[in-house]
Amino acid sequence: MSLIVVRIGSAKDTSVLGQIQEAVSGELSPFSLEDITDWASVKKGYAQSTPRPNFSGAKDRAAVGVFTPKAAGLFIATGVALFLYFRYEKEKLHEKKLKEMEDKQLGKAHVGGPLSMTTHEGKIFTEKDLLGKWNLIYFGFTNCPDICPEELDKMSVAVTKLDKELGPIVQPIFISVDPARDSQEQIARYVSEFHPRMLGLTGDYAAVKAACKAYRVYFSTPPNTQPGDDYLVDHSIFFYLMDPDGQFVEAFSKASTVEDVAGRVKQEVAEWEQEHGRKV
């Protein structure tokens, strides 16, 4: 609460002056507006003693503030950094959930299941086509600006390295999560940029959704999109290693290196060979 003290009349007016002094000193004192007899003097004195605020200058300063070009750049950089950090944390959380989903009896995560897709060559592809070979499977979309190409490059380099050491026993697979734009022709051009044996799979929305559900992959497109629209698809950025029986073995995250992928595959192949007497 604020107290405004106004000097009224002459200092000889002891009744009003005394009440004001008591108020200033902290004492409570009844004060009636009826004690003020010269309102014209009060109004005139206030007008002469109160400086007029410069509202335009204050407004200009409020509008400009400290938002300089340098501050704007820092703001944008901070926003980008936060976006990347939270996306990374989202993937780590997803990876943690996958590990928590491990079956206590088999020691395997519940990843994988029925597939009904079409290859970039126009052939029908089901989960049975995964049998008899090791498979590395990545879900993404061809219009992805950075993450998908980076992960597919990593997967392709690892497969090339494994080809030289083990032979062509590992099949790289790309599954589109953007059926509205990723046609068979589009996917064919896309996978040719990575590995000569990379297989591209697509299908209608129902088939893609079922595949993503089976492999515990999340994907989300903006609502009301059209095939010609320019948009991004939010999706998981793991790729999975499946054994020759079509069973899940491992999920590789963005933090995994080529050496991590190749090393883990060689380890699994060696254990498989020891148990089954063959690499596949």
XYZ file of N, CA, C and O in Angstrom, residues 134 136 157-167 169-170 241-242 249-250 252 257-275 278-280:
168
model
N 20.838 -62.731 -42.237
C 20.850 -61.682 -41.220
C 20.315 -60.413 -41.860
O 20.639 -60.094 -43.010
N 19.455 -56.152 -41.414
C 19.497 -54.860 -40.735
C 18.363 -54.026 -41.319
O 18.318 -53.778 -42.527
N 27.838 -48.768 -44.797
C 29.280 -48.952 -44.601
C 29.541 -50.200 -43.766
O 30.469 -50.980 -44.048
N 28.721 -50.415 -42.737
C 28.872 -51.609 -41.905
C 28.623 -52.873 -42.722
O 29.362 -53.870 -42.587
N 27.606 -52.863 -43.572
C 27.308 -54.037 -44.399
C 28.441 -54.304 -45.391
O 28.834 -55.452 -45.611
N 28.980 -53.256 -45.996
C 30.104 -53.416 -46.917
C 31.305 -54.036 -46.203
O 31.987 -54.922 -46.748
N 31.545 -53.586 -44.999
C 32.640 -54.136 -44.192
C 32.382 -55.611 -43.881
O 33.295 -56.453 -43.967
N 31.162 -55.946 -43.541
C 30.807 -57.330 -43.237
C 30.848 -58.213 -44.476
O 31.212 -59.396 -44.396
N 30.477 -57.653 -45.631
C 30.546 -58.404 -46.888
C 31.965 -58.913 -47.134
O 32.176 -60.052 -47.581
N 32.934 -58.065 -46.868
C 34.335 -58.423 -47.120
C 34.824 -59.504 -46.162
O 35.680 -60.319 -46.522
N 34.310 -59.523 -44.956
C 34.784 -60.460 -43.943
C 33.962 -61.740 -43.867
O 34.502 -62.820 -43.581
N 32.654 -61.625 -44.097
C 31.766 -62.772 -43.916
C 31.066 -63.215 -45.190
O 30.437 -64.279 -45.211
N 31.137 -62.407 -46.229
C 30.347 -62.666 -47.423
C 29.010 -61.944 -47.329
O 28.663 -61.372 -46.291
N 26.002 -62.031 -46.368
C 24.997 -62.727 -45.552
C 24.102 -61.757 -44.788
O 23.156 -62.189 -44.126
N 24.404 -60.455 -44.871
C 23.604 -59.445 -44.161
C 22.831 -58.621 -45.177
O 23.427 -58.016 -46.074
N 18.785 -55.393 -35.863
C 19.438 -56.602 -36.349
C 18.531 -57.781 -36.046
O 18.157 -58.011 -34.891
N 18.179 -58.525 -37.097
C 17.332 -59.707 -36.972
C 18.145 -60.922 -37.405
O 18.897 -60.861 -38.384
N 17.586 -59.276 -32.462
C 18.860 -59.447 -31.762
C 19.292 -58.168 -31.063
O 19.614 -58.170 -29.881
N 19.297 -57.040 -31.807
C 19.828 -55.795 -31.258
C 19.228 -54.597 -31.984
O 18.836 -54.680 -33.147
N 20.293 -50.623 -32.885
C 21.408 -49.684 -32.932
C 20.864 -48.257 -33.000
O 20.032 -47.935 -33.854
N 28.339 -46.598 -33.633
C 29.261 -46.349 -34.744
C 29.242 -47.529 -35.707
O 28.658 -48.587 -35.424
N 29.918 -47.359 -36.855
C 30.053 -48.450 -37.814
C 30.726 -49.639 -37.150
O 30.325 -50.797 -37.344
N 31.758 -49.362 -36.343
C 32.479 -50.429 -35.652
C 31.569 -51.148 -34.658
O 31.663 -52.379 -34.491
N 30.694 -50.391 -33.989
C 29.745 -51.015 -33.059
C 28.837 -51.993 -33.793
O 28.601 -53.120 -33.334
N 28.309 -51.545 -34.929
C 27.374 -52.374 -35.697
C 28.073 -53.613 -36.239
O 27.615 -54.750 -36.032
N 29.195 -53.407 -36.921
C 29.914 -54.535 -37.513
C 30.398 -55.505 -36.440
O 30.304 -56.732 -36.604
N 30.901 -54.975 -35.337
C 31.384 -55.828 -34.264
C 30.299 -56.690 -33.659
O 30.504 -57.885 -33.398
N 29.127 -56.084 -33.429
C 28.031 -56.851 -32.823
C 27.519 -57.915 -33.790
O 27.217 -59.045 -33.381
N 27.431 -57.578 -35.077
C 26.966 -58.565 -36.058
C 27.941 -59.741 -36.113
O 27.526 -60.915 -36.116
N 29.237 -59.467 -36.164
C 30.231 -60.549 -36.211
C 30.149 -61.428 -34.961
O 30.294 -62.657 -35.047
N 29.923 -60.818 -33.827
C 29.775 -61.573 -32.591
C 28.585 -62.519 -32.670
O 28.672 -63.703 -32.304
N 27.442 -61.990 -33.146
C 26.235 -62.805 -33.240
C 26.391 -63.914 -34.273
O 25.923 -65.043 -34.067
N 27.052 -63.615 -35.393
C 27.270 -64.625 -36.422
C 28.159 -65.743 -35.888
O 27.911 -66.937 -36.136
N 29.195 -65.370 -35.134
C 30.094 -66.374 -34.566
C 29.353 -67.289 -33.599
O 29.544 -68.520 -33.609
N 28.498 -66.711 -32.749
C 27.733 -67.520 -31.801
C 26.735 -68.411 -32.527
O 26.514 -69.566 -32.138
N 26.125 -67.860 -33.584
C 25.175 -68.645 -34.383
C 25.885 -69.821 -35.059
O 25.371 -70.943 -35.072
N 27.052 -69.546 -35.615
C 27.812 -70.587 -36.302
C 28.232 -71.685 -35.327
O 28.218 -72.883 -35.664
N 28.616 -71.291 -34.128
C 29.019 -72.266 -33.120
C 27.849 -73.161 -32.731
O 28.018 -74.366 -32.486
N 26.655 -72.580 -32.688
C 25.475 -73.341 -32.276
C 24.876 -74.159 -33.419
O 24.405 -75.289 -33.196
N 26.750 -73.194 -39.033
C 26.739 -72.396 -40.250
C 26.535 -70.935 -39.881
O 26.075 -70.634 -38.778
N 26.883 -70.043 -40.820
C 26.762 -68.603 -40.534
C 25.316 -68.110 -40.627
O 24.936 -67.133 -39.996
N 24.507 -68.753 -41.469
C 23.108 -68.358 -41.638
C 22.202 -69.584 -41.546
O 22.656 -70.720 -41.678
